[in-house]
JSON list of C-alpha atoms in Angstrom, two decimals:
[
{"chain": "A", "resi": 29, "resn": "MET", "atom": "CA", "xyz": [0.36, -0.16, -0.26]},
{"chain": "A", "resi": 30, "resn": "TYR", "atom": "CA", "xyz": [2.89, 2.38, 0.40]},
{"chain": "A", "resi": 31, "resn": "GLY", "atom": "CA", "xyz": [4.37, 2.27, -2.79]},
{"chain": "A", "resi": 32, "resn": "TYR", "atom": "CA", "xyz": [0.87, 3.49, -4.08]},
{"chain": "A", "resi": 33, "resn": "TYR", "atom": "CA", "xyz": [0.41, 6.44, -0.98]},
{"chain": "A", "resi": 34, "resn": "GLY", "atom": "CA", "xyz": [3.65, 6.35, 0.71]},
{"chain": "A", "resi": 35, "resn": "ILE", "atom": "CA", "xyz": [6.08, 9.79, -0.61]},
{"chain": "A", "resi": 36, "resn": "ASP", "atom": "CA", "xyz": [8.32, 8.29, -3.26]},
{"chain": "A", "resi": 37, "resn": "TYR", "atom": "CA", "xyz": [10.13, 9.61, -5.90]},
{"chain": "A", "resi": 38, "resn": "THR", "atom": "CA", "xyz": [7.26, 9.54, -8.21]},
{"chain": "A", "resi": 39, "resn": "TYR", "atom": "CA", "xyz": [4.93, 11.20, -5.62]},
{"chain": "A", "resi": 40, "resn": "LEU", "atom": "CA", "xyz": [8.32, 14.31, -5.83]},
{"chain": "A", "resi": 41, "resn": "ILE", "atom": "CA", "xyz": [8.82, 13.88, -9.33]},
{"chain": "A", "resi": 42, "resn": "LEU", "atom": "CA", "xyz": [4.94, 13.83, -10.82]},
{"chain": "A", "resi": 43, "resn": "VAL", "atom": "CA", "xyz": [2.43, 14.56, -8.16]},
{"chain": "A", "resi": 44, "resn": "VAL", "atom": "CA", "xyz": [4.56, 17.39, -6.18]},
{"chain": "A", "resi": 45, "resn": "PRO", "atom": "CA", "xyz": [5.28, 19.25, -9.29]},
{"chain": "A", "resi": 46, "resn": "ALA", "atom": "CA", "xyz": [1.77, 19.30, -10.39]},
{"chain": "A", "resi": 47, "resn": "LEU", "atom": "CA", "xyz": [0.42, 20.69, -7.08]},
{"chain": "A", "resi": 48, "resn": "ILE", "atom": "CA", "xyz": [2.23, 23.21, -7.31]},
{"chain": "A", "resi": 49, "resn": "ILE", "atom": "CA", "xyz": [1.31, 24.90, -10.59]},
{"chain": "A", "resi": 50, "resn": "SER", "atom": "CA", "xyz": [-2.16, 24.30, -9.29]},
{"chain": "A", "resi": 51, "resn": "LEU", "atom": "CA", "xyz": [-1.52, 26.46, -6.10]},
{"chain": "A", "resi": 52, "resn": "ILE", "atom": "CA", "xyz": [0.38, 29.29, -8.84]},
{"chain": "A", "resi": 53, "resn": "ALA", "atom": "CA", "xyz": [-3.07, 28.97, -11.28]},
{"chain": "A", "resi": 54, "resn": "GLN", "atom": "CA", "xyz": [-5.35, 29.23, -8.26]},
{"chain": "A", "resi": 55, "resn": "PHE", "atom": "CA", "xyz": [-3.25, 32.40, -6.80]},
{"chain": "A", "resi": 56, "resn": "ARG", "atom": "CA", "xyz": [-3.31, 33.72, -10.65]},
{"chain": "A", "resi": 57, "resn": "VAL", "atom": "CA", "xyz": [-7.05, 33.96, -10.37]},
{"chain": "A", "resi": 58, "resn": "LYS", "atom": "CA", "xyz": [-7.97, 34.94, -7.71]},
{"chain": "A", "resi": 59, "resn": "SER", "atom": "CA", "xyz": [-5.44, 37.53, -7.91]},
{"chain": "A", "resi": 60, "resn": "ALA", "atom": "CA", "xyz": [-6.63, 38.91, -11.48]},
{"chain": "A", "resi": 61, "resn": "PHE", "atom": "CA", "xyz": [-9.91, 38.13, -10.40]},
{"chain": "A", "resi": 62, "resn": "SER", "atom": "CA", "xyz": [-9.86, 40.58, -6.94]},
{"chain": "A", "resi": 63, "resn": "ARG", "atom": "CA", "xyz": [-7.96, 43.40, -9.19]},
{"chain": "A", "resi": 64, "resn": "TYR", "atom": "CA", "xyz": [-10.50, 44.04, -11.55]},
{"chain": "A", "resi": 65, "resn": "SER", "atom": "CA", "xyz": [-13.31, 43.00, -9.57]},
{"chain": "A", "resi": 66, "resn": "GLN", "atom": "CA", "xyz": [-11.86, 47.07, -7.64]},
{"chain": "A", "resi": 67, "resn": "GLU", "atom": "CA", "xyz": [-12.32, 48.72, -11.55]},
{"chain": "A", "resi": 68, "resn": "ARG", "atom": "CA", "xyz": [-15.61, 49.83, -12.70]},
{"chain": "A", "resi": 69, "resn": "CYS", "atom": "CA", "xyz": [-16.32, 49.72, -16.32]},
{"chain": "A", "resi": 70, "resn": "VAL", "atom": "CA", "xyz": [-16.97, 53.10, -18.16]},
{"chain": "A", "resi": 71, "resn": "SER", "atom": "CA", "xyz": [-20.80, 51.30, -19.63]},
{"chain": "A", "resi": 72, "resn": "GLY", "atom": "CA", "xyz": [-21.80, 50.66, -15.87]},
{"chain": "A", "resi": 73, "resn": "LEU", "atom": "CA", "xyz": [-22.86, 47.52, -16.44]},
{"chain": "A", "resi": 74, "resn": "THR", "atom": "CA", "xyz": [-23.63, 44.64, -14.13]},
{"chain": "A", "resi": 75, "resn": "GLY", "atom": "CA", "xyz": [-22.71, 41.26, -14.10]},
{"chain": "A", "resi": 76, "resn": "ALA", "atom": "CA", "xyz": [-26.59, 40.82, -14.09]},
{"chain": "A", "resi": 77, "resn": "GLU", "atom": "CA", "xyz": [-26.99, 43.20, -16.76]},
{"chain": "A", "resi": 78, "resn": "THR", "atom": "CA", "xyz": [-24.41, 41.78, -19.38]},
{"chain": "A", "resi": 79, "resn": "ALA", "atom": "CA", "xyz": [-25.92, 38.30, -18.68]},
{"chain": "A", "resi": 80, "resn": "ARG", "atom": "CA", "xyz": [-29.50, 39.35, -19.84]},
{"chain": "A", "resi": 81, "resn": "ARG", "atom": "CA", "xyz": [-28.09, 41.32, -23.12]},
{"chain": "A", "resi": 82, "resn": "ILE", "atom": "CA", "xyz": [-25.67, 38.34, -24.18]},
{"chain": "A", "resi": 83, "resn": "LEU", "atom": "CA", "xyz": [-28.65, 35.98, -23.88]},
{"chain": "A", "resi": 84, "resn": "ALA", "atom": "CA", "xyz": [-31.00, 38.20, -25.70]},
{"chain": "A", "resi": 85, "resn": "GLN", "atom": "CA", "xyz": [-28.42, 39.19, -28.32]},
{"chain": "A", "resi": 86, "resn": "ASN", "atom": "CA", "xyz": [-28.01, 35.12, -29.37]},
{"chain": "A", "resi": 87, "resn": "GLY", "atom": "CA", "xyz": [-31.94, 34.93, -28.64]},
{"chain": "A", "resi": 88, "resn": "ILE", "atom": "CA", "xyz": [-32.07, 32.99, -25.41]},
{"chain": "A", "resi": 89, "resn": "ASN", "atom": "CA", "xyz": [-35.41, 33.53, -23.34]},
{"chain": "A", "resi": 90, "resn": "ASP", "atom": "CA", "xyz": [-35.59, 30.41, -21.15]},
{"chain": "A", "resi": 91, "resn": "ILE", "atom": "CA", "xyz": [-32.69, 31.43, -18.94]},
{"chain": "A", "resi": 92, "resn": "ARG", "atom": "CA", "xyz": [-33.02, 32.59, -15.79]},
{"chain": "A", "resi": 93, "resn": "ILE", "atom": "CA", "xyz": [-30.48, 35.06, -14.23]},
{"chain": "A", "resi": 94, "resn": "GLU", "atom": "CA", "xyz": [-30.38, 34.89, -10.47]},
{"chain": "A", "resi": 95, "resn": "HIS", "atom": "CA", "xyz": [-28.12, 34.97, -7.63]},
{"chain": "A", "resi": 96, "resn": "ILE", "atom": "CA", "xyz": [-25.74, 32.54, -5.66]},
{"chain": "A", "resi": 97, "resn": "ALA", "atom": "CA", "xyz": [-23.76, 33.80, -2.99]},
{"chain": "A", "resi": 98, "resn": "GLY", "atom": "CA", "xyz": [-20.30, 33.71, -2.38]},
{"chain": "A", "resi": 99, "resn": "ASP", "atom": "CA", "xyz": [-17.23, 34.10, -4.43]},
{"chain": "A", "resi": 100, "resn": "LEU", "atom": "CA", "xyz": [-16.10, 32.13, -7.80]},
{"chain": "A", "resi": 101, "resn": "THR", "atom": "CA", "xyz": [-19.73, 30.85, -7.02]},
{"chain": "A", "resi": 102, "resn": "ASP", "atom": "CA", "xyz": [-20.22, 31.51, -10.72]},
{"chain": "A", "resi": 103, "resn": "HIS", "atom": "CA", "xyz": [-21.75, 29.08, -12.64]},
{"chain": "A", "resi": 104, "resn": "TYR", "atom": "CA", "xyz": [-24.57, 27.80, -15.75]},
{"chain": "A", "resi": 105, "resn": "SER", "atom": "CA", "xyz": [-26.81, 24.80, -14.37]},
{"chain": "A", "resi": 106, "resn": "PRO", "atom": "CA", "xyz": [-28.12, 23.83, -18.05]},
{"chain": "A", "resi": 107, "resn": "THR", "atom": "CA", "xyz": [-30.79, 21.01, -16.32]},
{"chain": "A", "resi": 108, "resn": "GLU", "atom": "CA", "xyz": [-32.26, 24.20, -14.41]},
{"chain": "A", "resi": 109, "resn": "LYS", "atom": "CA", "xyz": [-31.73, 26.96, -17.22]},
{"chain": "A", "resi": 110, "resn": "VAL", "atom": "CA", "xyz": [-30.01, 29.31, -14.97]},
{"chain": "A", "resi": 111, "resn": "ILE", "atom": "CA", "xyz": [-26.88, 31.22, -14.45]},
{"chain": "A", "resi": 112, "resn": "ARG", "atom": "CA", "xyz": [-26.01, 31.74, -11.16]},
{"chain": "A", "resi": 113, "resn": "LEU", "atom": "CA", "xyz": [-23.74, 34.91, -10.50]},
{"chain": "A", "resi": 114, "resn": "SER", "atom": "CA", "xyz": [-21.84, 35.19, -7.33]},
{"chain": "A", "resi": 115, "resn": "ASP", "atom": "CA", "xyz": [-21.69, 38.22, -4.19]},
{"chain": "A", "resi": 116, "resn": "SER", "atom": "CA", "xyz": [-18.99, 40.28, -6.49]},
{"chain": "A", "resi": 117, "resn": "VAL", "atom": "CA", "xyz": [-20.48, 39.59, -9.72]},
{"chain": "A", "resi": 118, "resn": "TYR", "atom": "CA", "xyz": [-24.48, 39.60, -10.10]},
{"chain": "A", "resi": 119, "resn": "ASN", "atom": "CA", "xyz": [-24.51, 43.33, -9.05]},
{"chain": "A", "resi": 120, "resn": "ALA", "atom": "CA", "xyz": [-21.31, 44.54, -10.01]},
{"chain": "A", "resi": 121, "resn": "GLN", "atom": "CA", "xyz": [-20.05, 47.15, -12.24]},
{"chain": "A", "resi": 122, "resn": "THR", "atom": "CA", "xyz": [-16.41, 46.12, -12.48]},
{"chain": "A", "resi": 123, "resn": "ILE", "atom": "CA", "xyz": [-14.46, 44.75, -15.61]},
{"chain": "A", "resi": 124, "resn": "ALA", "atom": "CA", "xyz": [-14.24, 41.12, -13.62]},
{"chain": "A", "resi": 125, "resn": "ALA", "atom": "CA", "xyz": [-18.35, 40.88, -12.89]},
{"chain": "A", "resi": 126, "resn": "VAL", "atom": "CA", "xyz": [-18.41, 41.88, -17.06]},
{"chain": "A", "resi": 127, "resn": "GLY", "atom": "CA", "xyz": [-15.90, 39.15, -17.95]},
{"chain": "A", "resi": 128, "resn": "VAL", "atom": "CA", "xyz": [-17.34, 36.11, -15.77]},
{"chain": "A", "resi": 129, "resn": "ALA", "atom": "CA", "xyz": [-20.74, 36.86, -16.52]},
{"chain": "A", "resi": 130, "resn": "ALA", "atom": "CA", "xyz": [-20.19, 37.13, -20.33]},
{"chain": "A", "resi": 131, "resn": "HIS", "atom": "CA", "xyz": [-18.22, 33.25, -19.71]},
{"chain": "A", "resi": 132, "resn": "GLU", "atom": "CA", "xyz": [-20.86, 32.35, -18.16]},
{"chain": "A", "resi": 133, "resn": "CYS", "atom": "CA", "xyz": [-23.53, 32.73, -20.75]},
{"chain": "A", "resi": 134, "resn": "GLY", "atom": "CA", "xyz": [-21.03, 31.71, -23.04]},
{"chain": "A", "resi": 135, "resn": "HIS", "atom": "CA", "xyz": [-21.74, 28.02, -22.05]},
{"chain": "A", "resi": 136, "resn": "ALA", "atom": "CA", "xyz": [-25.67, 28.89, -22.04]},
{"chain": "A", "resi": 137, "resn": "VAL", "atom": "CA", "xyz": [-24.59, 29.52, -26.03]},
{"chain": "A", "resi": 138, "resn": "GLN", "atom": "CA", "xyz": [-23.04, 26.24, -26.35]},
{"chain": "A", "resi": 139, "resn": "TYR", "atom": "CA", "xyz": [-25.72, 24.26, -25.42]},
{"chain": "A", "resi": 140, "resn": "ALA", "atom": "CA", "xyz": [-28.07, 27.03, -27.31]},
{"chain": "A", "resi": 141, "resn": "VAL", "atom": "CA", "xyz": [-25.88, 26.16, -30.76]},
{"chain": "A", "resi": 142, "resn": "GLY", "atom": "CA", "xyz": [-25.25, 22.02, -29.39]},
{"chain": "A", "resi": 143, "resn": "TYR", "atom": "CA", "xyz": [-21.34, 22.81, -29.01]},
{"chain": "A", "resi": 144, "resn": "ALA", "atom": "CA", "xyz": [-20.38, 19.38, -29.68]},
{"chain": "A", "resi": 145, "resn": "PRO", "atom": "CA", "xyz": [-17.64, 19.13, -26.75]},
{"chain": "A", "resi": 146, "resn": "ILE", "atom": "CA", "xyz": [-19.73, 19.80, -24.22]},
{"chain": "A", "resi": 147, "resn": "LYS", "atom": "CA", "xyz": [-22.09, 17.41, -25.57]},
{"chain": "A", "resi": 148, "resn": "LEU", "atom": "CA", "xyz": [-19.58, 14.79, -25.15]},
{"chain": "A", "resi": 149, "resn": "ARG", "atom": "CA", "xyz": [-18.27, 15.77, -21.95]},
{"chain": "A", "resi": 150, "resn": "ASN", "atom": "CA", "xyz": [-21.84, 15.85, -20.81]},
{"chain": "A", "resi": 151, "resn": "ALA", "atom": "CA", "xyz": [-22.41, 11.89, -22.03]},
{"chain": "A", "resi": 152, "resn": "ILE", "atom": "CA", "xyz": [-19.66, 10.58, -19.73]},
{"chain": "A", "resi": 153, "resn": "ILE", "atom": "CA", "xyz": [-20.69, 12.41, -16.96]},
{"chain": "A", "resi": 154, "resn": "PRO", "atom": "CA", "xyz": [-22.68, 9.03, -15.20]},
{"chain": "A", "resi": 155, "resn": "VAL", "atom": "CA", "xyz": [-19.52, 6.67, -15.62]},
{"chain": "A", "resi": 156, "resn": "THR", "atom": "CA", "xyz": [-17.43, 9.95, -14.50]},
{"chain": "A", "resi": 157, "resn": "ASN", "atom": "CA", "xyz": [-18.97, 10.05, -11.11]},
{"chain": "A", "resi": 158, "resn": "ILE", "atom": "CA", "xyz": [-18.74, 6.46, -11.10]},
{"chain": "A", "resi": 159, "resn": "GLY", "atom": "CA", "xyz": [-15.20, 6.64, -11.42]},
{"chain": "A", "resi": 160, "resn": "SER", "atom": "CA", "xyz": [-14.57, 9.36, -9.09]},
{"chain": "A", "resi": 161, "resn": "THR", "atom": "CA", "xyz": [-16.75, 7.55, -6.21]},
{"chain": "A", "resi": 162, "resn": "LEU", "atom": "CA", "xyz": [-15.60, 4.21, -6.66]},
{"chain": "A", "resi": 163, "resn": "SER", "atom": "CA", "xyz": [-11.79, 4.57, -7.90]},
{"chain": "A", "resi": 164, "resn": "PHE", "atom": "CA", "xyz": [-9.83, 5.16, -4.77]},
{"chain": "A", "resi": 165, "resn": "PRO", "atom": "CA", "xyz": [-11.56, 2.69, -2.26]},
{"chain": "A", "resi": 166, "resn": "LEU", "atom": "CA", "xyz": [-11.79, -0.15, -5.02]},
{"chain": "A", "resi": 167, "resn": "LEU", "atom": "CA", "xyz": [-7.75, 0.73, -5.01]},
{"chain": "A", "resi": 168, "resn": "LEU", "atom": "CA", "xyz": [-7.40, 0.05, -1.55]},
{"chain": "A", "resi": 169, "resn": "ILE", "atom": "CA", "xyz": [-9.69, -2.88, -1.60]},
{"chain": "A", "resi": 170, "resn": "GLY", "atom": "CA", "xyz": [-7.35, -4.44, -4.21]},
{"chain": "A", "resi": 171, "resn": "LEU", "atom": "CA", "xyz": [-4.25, -3.66, -2.75]},
{"chain": "A", "resi": 172, "resn": "LEU", "atom": "CA", "xyz": [-5.67, -4.98, 1.18]},
{"chain": "A", "resi": 173, "resn": "LEU", "atom": "CA", "xyz": [-6.40, -8.08, -0.54]},
{"chain": "A", "resi": 174, "resn": "ASN", "atom": "CA", "xyz": [-3.61, -8.17, -3.16]},
{"chain": "A", "resi": 175, "resn": "PHE", "atom": "CA", "xyz": [-5.84, -8.49, -6.00]},
{"chain": "A", "resi": 176, "resn": "GLN", "atom": "CA", "xyz": [-4.68, -6.90, -8.73]},
{"chain": "A", "resi": 177, "resn": "PRO", "atom": "CA", "xyz": [-7.01, -7.03, -11.56]},
{"chain": "A", "resi": 178, "resn": "LEU", "atom": "CA", "xyz": [-9.87, -4.97, -9.09]},
{"chain": "A", "resi": 179, "resn": "VAL", "atom": "CA", "xyz": [-6.51, -2.33, -8.44]},
{"chain": "A", "resi": 180, "resn": "LEU", "atom": "CA", "xyz": [-6.58, -2.06, -12.46]},
{"chain": "A", "resi": 181, "resn": "VAL", "atom": "CA", "xyz": [-9.83, -1.30, -11.99]},
{"chain": "A", "resi": 182, "resn": "GLY", "atom": "CA", "xyz": [-9.45, 1.40, -9.82]},
{"chain": "A", "resi": 183, "resn": "ILE", "atom": "CA", "xyz": [-7.24, 2.59, -12.30]},
{"chain": "A", "resi": 184, "resn": "ALA", "atom": "CA", "xyz": [-9.21, 2.39, -15.11]},
{"chain": "A", "resi": 185, "resn": "LEU", "atom": "CA", "xyz": [-12.29, 4.49, -13.29]},
{"chain": "A", "resi": 186, "resn": "PHE", "atom": "CA", "xyz": [-9.64, 6.84, -12.41]},
{"chain": "A", "resi": 187, "resn": "SER", "atom": "CA", "xyz": [-8.91, 7.21, -15.88]},
{"chain": "A", "resi": 188, "resn": "LEU", "atom": "CA", "xyz": [-12.02, 8.38, -16.58]},
{"chain": "A", "resi": 189, "resn": "VAL", "atom": "CA", "xyz": [-11.57, 11.75, -13.96]},
{"chain": "A", "resi": 190, "resn": "THR", "atom": "CA", "xyz": [-8.95, 12.46, -16.13]},
{"chain": "A", "resi": 191, "resn": "LEU", "atom": "CA", "xyz": [-10.72, 11.86, -19.49]},
{"chain": "A", "resi": 192, "resn": "PHE", "atom": "CA", "xyz": [-13.40, 14.06, -18.00]},
{"chain": "A", "resi": 193, "resn": "GLN", "atom": "CA", "xyz": [-11.18, 17.23, -17.11]},
{"chain": "A", "resi": 194, "resn": "LEU", "atom": "CA", "xyz": [-9.52, 16.93, -20.52]},
{"chain": "A", "resi": 195, "resn": "LEU", "atom": "CA", "xyz": [-12.99, 17.35, -22.53]},
{"chain": "A", "resi": 196, "resn": "THR", "atom": "CA", "xyz": [-13.59, 20.25, -20.14]},
{"chain": "A", "resi": 197, "resn": "LEU", "atom": "CA", "xyz": [-10.12, 22.24, -21.64]},
{"chain": "A", "resi": 198, "resn": "PRO", "atom": "CA", "xyz": [-11.66, 23.14, -24.85]},
{"chain": "A", "resi": 199, "resn": "VAL", "atom": "CA", "xyz": [-15.29, 23.76, -22.93]},
{"chain": "A", "resi": 200, "resn": "GLU", "atom": "CA", "xyz": [-13.75, 26.34, -21.01]},
{"chain": "A", "resi": 201, "resn": "PHE", "atom": "CA", "xyz": [-11.74, 28.05, -23.43]},
{"chain": "A", "resi": 202, "resn": "ASP", "atom": "CA", "xyz": [-14.37, 28.41, -26.21]},
{"chain": "A", "resi": 203, "resn": "ALA", "atom": "CA", "xyz": [-16.92, 29.72, -23.69]},
{"chain": "A", "resi": 204, "resn": "SER", "atom": "CA", "xyz": [-13.92, 32.87, -23.27]},
{"chain": "A", "resi": 205, "resn": "ARG", "atom": "CA", "xyz": [-13.42, 33.08, -26.49]},
{"chain": "A", "resi": 206, "resn": "ARG", "atom": "CA", "xyz": [-17.08, 33.41, -26.59]},
{"chain": "A", "resi": 207, "resn": "ALA", "atom": "CA", "xyz": [-17.17, 36.12, -24.05]},
{"chain": "A", "resi": 208, "resn": "LEU", "atom": "CA", "xyz": [-14.77, 37.88, -25.33]},
{"chain": "A", "resi": 209, "resn": "LYS", "atom": "CA", "xyz": [-15.77, 37.66, -28.66]},
{"chain": "A", "resi": 210, "resn": "THR", "atom": "CA", "xyz": [-19.51, 39.36, -27.47]},
{"chain": "A", "resi": 211, "resn": "ILE", "atom": "CA", "xyz": [-17.66, 41.88, -25.27]},
{"chain": "A", "resi": 212, "resn": "ASP", "atom": "CA", "xyz": [-15.25, 43.33, -27.71]},
{"chain": "A", "resi": 213, "resn": "GLU", "atom": "CA", "xyz": [-18.18, 43.36, -30.53]},
{"chain": "A", "resi": 214, "resn": "ARG", "atom": "CA", "xyz": [-21.09, 44.87, -28.47]},
{"chain": "A", "resi": 215, "resn": "GLY", "atom": "CA", "xyz": [-18.56, 47.39, -27.14]},
{"chain": "A", "resi": 216, "resn": "MET", "atom": "CA", "xyz": [-19.07, 46.41, -23.86]},
{"chain": "A", "resi": 217, "resn": "LEU", "atom": "CA", "xyz": [-15.71, 47.21, -22.46]},
{"chain": "A", "resi": 218, "resn": "THR", "atom": "CA", "xyz": [-13.02, 49.43, -23.37]},
{"chain": "A", "resi": 219, "resn": "GLN", "atom": "CA", "xyz": [-9.60, 48.36, -24.90]},
{"chain": "A", "resi": 220, "resn": "GLU", "atom": "CA", "xyz": [-8.23, 48.37, -22.37]},
{"chain": "A", "resi": 221, "resn": "GLU", "atom": "CA", "xyz": [-10.97, 47.08, -19.67]},
{"chain": "A", "resi": 222, "resn": "TYR", "atom": "CA", "xyz": [-11.25, 43.81, -22.42]},
{"chain": "A", "resi": 223, "resn": "ALA", "atom": "CA", "xyz": [-7.42, 43.45, -21.71]},
{"chain": "A", "resi": 224, "resn": "GLY", "atom": "CA", "xyz": [-8.43, 43.04, -17.93]},
{"chain": "A", "resi": 225, "resn": "ALA", "atom": "CA", "xyz": [-11.04, 40.55, -18.64]},
{"chain": "A", "resi": 226, "resn": "LYS", "atom": "CA", "xyz": [-9.14, 39.06, -21.30]},
{"chain": "A", "resi": 227, "resn": "LYS", "atom": "CA", "xyz": [-6.36, 38.45, -17.87]},
{"chain": "A", "resi": 228, "resn": "VAL", "atom": "CA", "xyz": [-9.06, 37.31, -15.75]},
{"chain": "A", "resi": 229, "resn": "LEU", "atom": "CA", "xyz": [-10.76, 34.72, -18.20]},
{"chain": "A", "resi": 230, "resn": "SER", "atom": "CA", "xyz": [-7.15, 33.40, -19.07]},
{"chain": "A", "resi": 231, "resn": "ALA", "atom": "CA", "xyz": [-6.21, 32.88, -15.42]},
{"chain": "A", "resi": 232, "resn": "ALA", "atom": "CA", "xyz": [-9.04, 31.43, -14.67]},
{"chain": "A", "resi": 233, "resn": "ALA", "atom": "CA", "xyz": [-8.89, 28.59, -17.82]},
{"chain": "A", "resi": 234, "resn": "MET", "atom": "CA", "xyz": [-5.30, 27.99, -16.41]},
{"chain": "A", "resi": 235, "resn": "THR", "atom": "CA", "xyz": [-6.97, 26.26, -13.20]},
{"chain": "A", "resi": 236, "resn": "TYR", "atom": "CA", "xyz": [-8.80, 23.82, -15.39]},
{"chain": "A", "resi": 237, "resn": "VAL", "atom": "CA", "xyz": [-4.77, 23.15, -17.18]},
{"chain": "A", "resi": 238, "resn": "ALA", "atom": "CA", "xyz": [-3.78, 23.19, -14.06]},
{"chain": "A", "resi": 239, "resn": "ALA", "atom": "CA", "xyz": [-6.18, 20.71, -12.15]},
{"chain": "A", "resi": 240, "resn": "LEU", "atom": "CA", "xyz": [-5.99, 18.19, -15.81]},
{"chain": "A", "resi": 241, "resn": "LEU", "atom": "CA", "xyz": [-2.15, 18.16, -15.53]},
{"chain": "A", "resi": 242, "resn": "THR", "atom": "CA", "xyz": [-2.73, 16.99, -11.60]},
{"chain": "A", "resi": 243, "resn": "SER", "atom": "CA", "xyz": [-4.99, 14.38, -12.48]},
{"chain": "A", "resi": 244, "resn": "LEU", "atom": "CA", "xyz": [-2.46, 13.12, -15.28]},
{"chain": "A", "resi": 245, "resn": "ALA", "atom": "CA", "xyz": [0.36, 12.74, -12.99]},
{"chain": "A", "resi": 246, "resn": "GLN", "atom": "CA", "xyz": [-1.91, 11.36, -10.17]},
{"chain": "A", "resi": 247, "resn": "LEU", "atom": "CA", "xyz": [-3.15, 8.58, -13.07]},
{"chain": "A", "resi": 248, "resn": "LEU", "atom": "CA", "xyz": [1.18, 8.15, -14.44]},
{"chain": "A", "resi": 249, "resn": "ARG", "atom": "CA", "xyz": [1.79, 7.29, -10.49]},
{"chain": "A", "resi": 250, "resn": "LEU", "atom": "CA", "xyz": [-0.67, 5.08, -10.26]},
{"chain": "A", "resi": 251, "resn": "LEU", "atom": "CA", "xyz": [0.43, 3.29, -13.95]},
{"chain": "A", "resi": 252, "resn": "LEU", "atom": "CA", "xyz": [3.77, 3.37, -12.58]},
{"chain": "A", "resi": 253, "resn": "LEU", "atom": "CA", "xyz": [3.14, 1.70, -9.48]},
{"chain": "A", "resi": 254, "resn": "TYR", "atom": "CA", "xyz": [1.05, -0.33, -10.39]},
{"chain": "A", "resi": 255, "resn": "GLY", "atom": "CA", "xyz": [3.69, -2.18, -13.26]},
{"chain": "A", "resi": 256, "resn": "ARG", "atom": "CA", "xyz": [6.03, -1.62, -10.52]},
{"chain": "A", "resi": 257, "resn": "ARG", "atom": "CA", "xyz": [4.15, -4.60, -8.20]},
{"chain": "A", "resi": 258, "resn": "ARG", "atom": "CA", "xyz": [3.33, -6.80, -11.30]},
{"chain": "A", "resi": 259, "resn": "ASN", "atom": "CA", "xyz": [7.01, -6.67, -11.64]}
]
């Protein structure tokens, strides 16, 4: 069991660097969001107003916009058809608020136009949920019983989580691309403000890259250690 969960060279050279990158990415997004949450946009648009405009411009009339408590808790729920914007976005007239609200609308537009990667990602959500729930329990049981096939099943289930994170990348990058394009074409922000919104969304996107790297590092480590135990 120590070979899988102890601190060995595979953990140090694979997982630790990925975790450091993840921490840096989280720091960058919080820093960028904090900075541009203090800068009021010339247009005076709030996050909620930004979302309403973008949805209307895309002919989307069946999605609610709601306030949700917290910071960086913004999200789009396709099953409920609602965009939820956080304390620092919903009523805020800032560069960050406009950027984040536009990004969440980008997801709504993806569903409206049938964007393929988001369909594929949604299709594997049920098996991904199973993988995230059962992978490590099966690994532990397999190790305790010294039953290698069960360990391999656990690794395979964990790989589904990695696949989900891989499919998340194009979805998130595309949502930001759509957001920035709309902001620019509709003149919601000045060119200087646009650059700030881009920094916020780019920093946020890097957190998904970091999450994928961490998952890939964990998966590679499990595969290496599984191979070592077999040999």
